[in-house]
Amino acid sequence: NRQRGMRARNPPVINRRMDPLRALSDTEFKSHFRFDKESVNRLAGILNLDRPNKRGRPLTPVQQVCLALNFYAGGHFTRIAGLCGGVSQKTAWSAINRVTNQLCLLKAQYICMPTTQEMEETSNRLEAKFHLPRFAFGIDGVVMSFDGAPRKIPDGTVLQDHWNRKMRYAINVQVIGNDQHHIYDINVDWLGSTHDARVWNNSPVKRVIERQRRYLLAGDSGY
């Protein structure tokens, strides 16, 4: 007989994991993860996602990348990402954390300003397609929203500083890239209430682009 006051243990749950590369069509795969299968395979090969110990049922690098991409693309909780991937919330969190840290370690290799030749190539494409001479960069701001009020906000700020014109708590992210979706610079330092013009005027990349003088930057009226 169970002793009085002791909680009954829940039966073990074996989650139904799937191989998204096989289980989903190309269209379904890209709809879920925003990347095609070839790109996910390449990303899984670049990141160091092998577990040092093989205890239990370790996730493959592709499964970890898919969990993280599902979480990034959906804007939902780790519990939902885990449910979609057939794993527990804790396993989903561990995979998302591991993939995110590995991506951050590689940012310097993939996010950098273009060479003179790359700027020339971008300028030629834009002139041929849009009749815009000497444009080698594009800039825009992206509102990255929080699900609720942010926690552990920076010193010297208040919650209202994160409240933006779209009536959400967020940060204002500035991205500079080209017509082929290459990101040259990304700035995530500014709170949601900050205007695009202020972010740009205080960006180190502004001085870098203005220093070369030959190629122009395309942006909306906020810049």
Tab-separated table of C-alpha atoms in Angstrom:
chain	number	residue	atom	x	y	z
A	1	ASN	CA	0.000	0.000	0.000
A	2	ARG	CA	1.164	3.527	-0.784
A	3	GLN	CA	2.180	5.435	2.318
A	4	ARG	CA	-0.120	8.232	3.337
A	5	GLY	CA	1.038	11.668	2.138
A	6	MET	CA	3.211	10.371	-0.713
A	7	ARG	CA	2.386	11.529	-4.224
A	8	ALA	CA	1.753	8.942	-6.883
A	9	ARG	CA	4.478	8.906	-9.518
A	10	ASN	CA	3.434	9.621	-13.055
A	11	PRO	CA	4.116	6.826	-15.534
A	12	PRO	CA	7.135	7.403	-17.796
A	13	VAL	CA	6.305	9.090	-21.097
A	14	ILE	CA	8.029	8.038	-24.296
A	15	ASN	CA	7.767	10.980	-26.678
A	16	ARG	CA	7.174	10.260	-30.320
A	17	ARG	CA	10.103	11.790	-32.130
A	18	MET	CA	10.172	12.152	-35.858
A	19	ASP	CA	12.791	12.787	-38.482
A	20	PRO	CA	11.506	16.048	-40.031
A	21	LEU	CA	13.632	15.501	-43.141
A	22	ARG	CA	11.675	12.338	-43.936
A	23	ALA	CA	8.318	13.054	-42.334
A	24	LEU	CA	7.642	16.402	-44.038
A	25	SER	CA	7.453	17.366	-47.671
A	26	ASP	CA	9.711	20.157	-48.939
A	27	THR	CA	6.843	22.667	-48.763
A	28	GLU	CA	5.760	21.602	-45.254
A	29	PHE	CA	9.363	21.628	-44.051
A	30	LYS	CA	10.012	25.194	-45.190
A	31	SER	CA	6.657	26.337	-43.778
A	32	HIS	CA	7.571	24.986	-40.331
A	33	PHE	CA	11.242	25.949	-40.150
A	34	ARG	CA	11.638	28.827	-42.692
A	35	PHE	CA	14.660	27.019	-44.194
A	36	ASP	CA	14.776	24.288	-46.827
A	37	LYS	CA	16.142	20.818	-46.075
A	38	GLU	CA	19.479	21.440	-47.771
A	39	SER	CA	20.101	24.577	-45.683
A	40	VAL	CA	19.205	22.785	-42.425
A	41	ASN	CA	21.567	19.918	-43.258
A	42	ARG	CA	24.339	22.413	-43.987
A	43	LEU	CA	23.632	24.324	-40.760
A	44	ALA	CA	23.673	21.114	-38.719
A	45	GLY	CA	27.067	20.277	-40.217
A	46	ILE	CA	28.532	23.701	-39.411
A	47	LEU	CA	27.434	23.795	-35.760
A	48	ASN	CA	29.111	21.684	-33.090
A	49	LEU	CA	26.035	19.937	-31.690
A	50	ASP	CA	27.284	16.432	-30.886
A	51	ARG	CA	26.710	15.499	-27.242
A	52	PRO	CA	29.825	14.419	-25.284
A	53	ASN	CA	27.839	11.573	-23.708
A	54	LYS	CA	25.363	9.389	-25.553
A	55	ARG	CA	23.160	8.486	-22.617
A	56	GLY	CA	19.430	8.118	-23.123
A	57	ARG	CA	18.089	9.119	-26.526
A	58	PRO	CA	20.291	12.008	-27.717
A	59	LEU	CA	18.894	14.269	-30.419
A	60	THR	CA	20.645	14.341	-33.764
A	61	PRO	CA	22.149	17.675	-34.883
A	62	VAL	CA	19.339	18.036	-37.469
A	63	GLN	CA	16.667	17.486	-34.794
A	64	GLN	CA	18.297	20.105	-32.557
A	65	VAL	CA	18.480	22.646	-35.377
A	66	CYS	CA	14.848	21.998	-36.316
A	67	LEU	CA	13.714	22.476	-32.707
A	68	ALA	CA	15.543	25.802	-32.538
A	69	LEU	CA	14.250	26.998	-35.915
A	70	ASN	CA	10.696	26.031	-34.983
A	71	PHE	CA	11.052	28.057	-31.786
A	72	TYR	CA	12.552	31.082	-33.582
A	73	ALA	CA	10.001	31.051	-36.405
A	74	GLY	CA	6.907	30.452	-34.294
A	75	GLY	CA	7.466	32.944	-31.484
A	76	HIS	CA	6.023	30.460	-28.992
A	77	PHE	CA	7.120	28.744	-25.781
A	78	THR	CA	9.653	25.918	-25.459
A	79	ARG	CA	6.803	23.643	-24.371
A	80	ILE	CA	5.170	24.026	-27.791
A	81	ALA	CA	8.491	23.574	-29.610
A	82	GLY	CA	9.041	20.377	-27.629
A	83	LEU	CA	5.538	19.137	-28.382
A	84	CYS	CA	6.061	19.700	-32.108
A	85	GLY	CA	9.409	17.893	-31.981
A	86	GLY	CA	8.189	14.994	-29.854
A	87	VAL	CA	10.430	15.781	-26.871
A	88	SER	CA	9.989	17.167	-23.377
A	89	GLN	CA	10.108	20.894	-22.635
A	90	LYS	CA	13.463	20.479	-20.861
A	91	THR	CA	14.982	18.650	-23.841
A	92	ALA	CA	13.640	21.314	-26.204
A	93	TRP	CA	15.126	24.093	-24.053
A	94	SER	CA	18.525	22.360	-23.960
A	95	ALA	CA	18.578	21.946	-27.738
A	96	ILE	CA	17.481	25.542	-28.400
A	97	ASN	CA	20.074	26.861	-25.943
A	98	ARG	CA	22.828	24.743	-27.505
A	99	VAL	CA	22.000	25.792	-31.083
A	100	THR	CA	21.705	29.475	-30.123
A	101	ASN	CA	25.088	29.492	-28.360
A	102	GLN	CA	26.761	27.797	-31.317
A	103	LEU	CA	25.256	30.320	-33.740
A	104	CYS	CA	26.550	33.200	-31.619
A	105	LEU	CA	30.068	31.731	-31.664
A	106	LEU	CA	30.044	31.787	-35.474
A	107	LYS	CA	28.606	35.275	-36.010
A	108	ALA	CA	31.974	36.902	-36.758
A	109	GLN	CA	32.534	34.465	-39.633
A	110	TYR	CA	29.230	35.198	-41.349
A	111	ILE	CA	28.179	38.732	-40.360
A	112	CYS	CA	30.751	41.159	-41.760
A	113	MET	CA	30.986	44.114	-44.099
A	114	PRO	CA	31.361	43.362	-47.835
A	115	THR	CA	34.542	43.665	-49.840
A	116	THR	CA	34.916	46.273	-52.579
A	117	GLN	CA	34.218	43.609	-55.198
A	118	GLU	CA	31.039	42.482	-53.403
A	119	MET	CA	29.806	46.067	-53.181
A	120	GLU	CA	30.461	46.526	-56.893
A	121	GLU	CA	28.530	43.352	-57.737
A	122	THR	CA	25.552	44.423	-55.596
A	123	SER	CA	25.602	47.882	-57.156
A	124	ASN	CA	25.550	46.418	-60.669
A	125	ARG	CA	22.623	44.117	-59.878
A	126	LEU	CA	20.537	46.910	-58.354
A	127	GLU	CA	21.253	49.268	-61.222
A	128	ALA	CA	20.273	46.623	-63.772
A	129	LYS	CA	17.091	45.645	-61.936
A	130	PHE	CA	15.878	48.899	-60.333
A	131	HIS	CA	17.924	51.586	-62.150
A	132	LEU	CA	19.499	52.638	-58.833
A	133	PRO	CA	23.137	53.555	-59.451
A	134	ARG	CA	25.833	53.004	-56.786
A	135	PHE	CA	23.566	51.373	-54.181
A	136	ALA	CA	25.366	48.542	-52.370
A	137	PHE	CA	23.482	48.394	-49.054
A	138	GLY	CA	19.943	48.291	-47.712
A	139	ILE	CA	18.843	49.141	-44.181
A	140	ASP	CA	15.681	48.571	-42.189
A	141	GLY	CA	14.472	48.286	-38.620
A	142	VAL	CA	12.776	45.169	-37.303
A	143	VAL	CA	10.595	45.135	-34.180
A	144	MET	CA	11.404	42.024	-32.132
A	145	SER	CA	8.541	41.643	-29.667
A	146	PHE	CA	8.451	39.970	-26.264
A	147	ASP	CA	5.568	37.715	-25.243
A	148	GLY	CA	5.111	39.849	-22.134
A	149	ALA	CA	6.900	42.456	-20.071
A	150	PRO	CA	10.683	41.844	-20.268
A	151	ARG	CA	12.561	40.693	-17.176
A	152	LYS	CA	16.042	41.723	-16.009
A	153	ILE	CA	15.961	44.983	-17.938
A	154	PRO	CA	19.214	47.004	-18.222
A	155	ASP	CA	20.135	49.405	-15.448
A	156	GLY	CA	18.885	52.935	-16.012
A	157	THR	CA	15.842	51.815	-18.009
A	158	VAL	CA	12.201	51.232	-17.163
A	159	LEU	CA	9.630	48.889	-18.689
A	160	GLN	CA	7.995	51.735	-20.599
A	161	ASP	CA	11.226	52.227	-22.572
A	162	HIS	CA	10.569	48.852	-24.233
A	163	TRP	CA	6.966	49.788	-25.193
A	164	ASN	CA	6.897	50.688	-28.888
A	165	ARG	CA	4.486	52.361	-31.291
A	166	LYS	CA	2.905	49.002	-32.146
A	167	MET	CA	1.768	48.727	-28.525
A	168	ARG	CA	4.088	45.862	-27.610
A	169	TYR	CA	7.172	45.343	-25.480
A	170	ALA	CA	10.067	44.954	-27.885
A	171	ILE	CA	13.563	45.895	-28.966
A	172	ASN	CA	14.288	47.802	-32.180
A	173	VAL	CA	16.734	45.807	-34.302
A	174	GLN	CA	18.615	47.463	-37.146
A	175	VAL	CA	19.734	45.221	-40.022
A	176	ILE	CA	21.971	46.133	-42.964
A	177	GLY	CA	22.281	43.751	-45.889
A	178	ASN	CA	22.015	43.386	-49.650
A	179	ASP	CA	19.548	42.123	-52.253
A	180	GLN	CA	20.722	38.514	-51.831
A	181	HIS	CA	19.762	38.403	-48.138
A	182	HIS	CA	23.362	38.657	-46.917
A	183	ILE	CA	23.479	40.378	-43.524
A	184	TYR	CA	26.385	42.789	-43.146
A	185	ASP	CA	25.560	44.262	-39.738
A	186	ILE	CA	22.936	43.739	-37.044
A	187	ASN	CA	22.352	45.974	-34.025
A	188	VAL	CA	20.172	44.696	-31.150
A	189	ASP	CA	21.175	47.249	-28.511
A	190	TRP	CA	18.149	49.550	-28.648
A	191	LEU	CA	14.846	49.492	-26.780
A	192	GLY	CA	11.497	49.315	-28.554
A	193	SER	CA	10.639	52.991	-28.072
A	194	THR	CA	13.799	54.155	-29.892
A	195	HIS	CA	13.287	55.754	-33.312
A	196	ASP	CA	15.043	54.228	-36.328
A	197	ALA	CA	16.895	57.485	-37.007
A	198	ARG	CA	18.433	57.511	-33.541
A	199	VAL	CA	19.600	53.915	-33.860
A	200	TRP	CA	21.244	54.725	-37.202
A	201	ASN	CA	22.853	57.977	-36.071
A	202	ASN	CA	24.490	56.215	-33.128
A	203	SER	CA	25.614	53.109	-35.045
A	204	PRO	CA	29.342	52.464	-35.578
A	205	VAL	CA	28.467	51.016	-39.000
A	206	LYS	CA	27.213	54.456	-40.102
A	207	ARG	CA	30.742	55.825	-39.923
A	208	VAL	CA	32.106	52.779	-41.776
A	209	ILE	CA	29.673	53.187	-44.687
A	210	GLU	CA	30.121	56.962	-44.891
A	211	ARG	CA	33.901	56.631	-44.862
A	212	GLN	CA	34.031	54.710	-48.169
A	213	ARG	CA	31.992	57.490	-49.941
A	214	ARG	CA	31.444	55.635	-53.229
A	215	TYR	CA	28.454	53.378	-52.527
A	216	LEU	CA	25.065	54.413	-51.183
A	217	LEU	CA	22.652	52.968	-48.634
A	218	ALA	CA	18.926	52.485	-49.394
A	219	GLY	CA	16.413	52.982	-46.577
A	220	ASP	CA	12.961	54.363	-45.883
A	221	SER	CA	12.129	57.868	-44.613
A	222	GLY	CA	13.010	56.862	-41.036
A	223	TYR	CA	16.668	57.044	-42.010
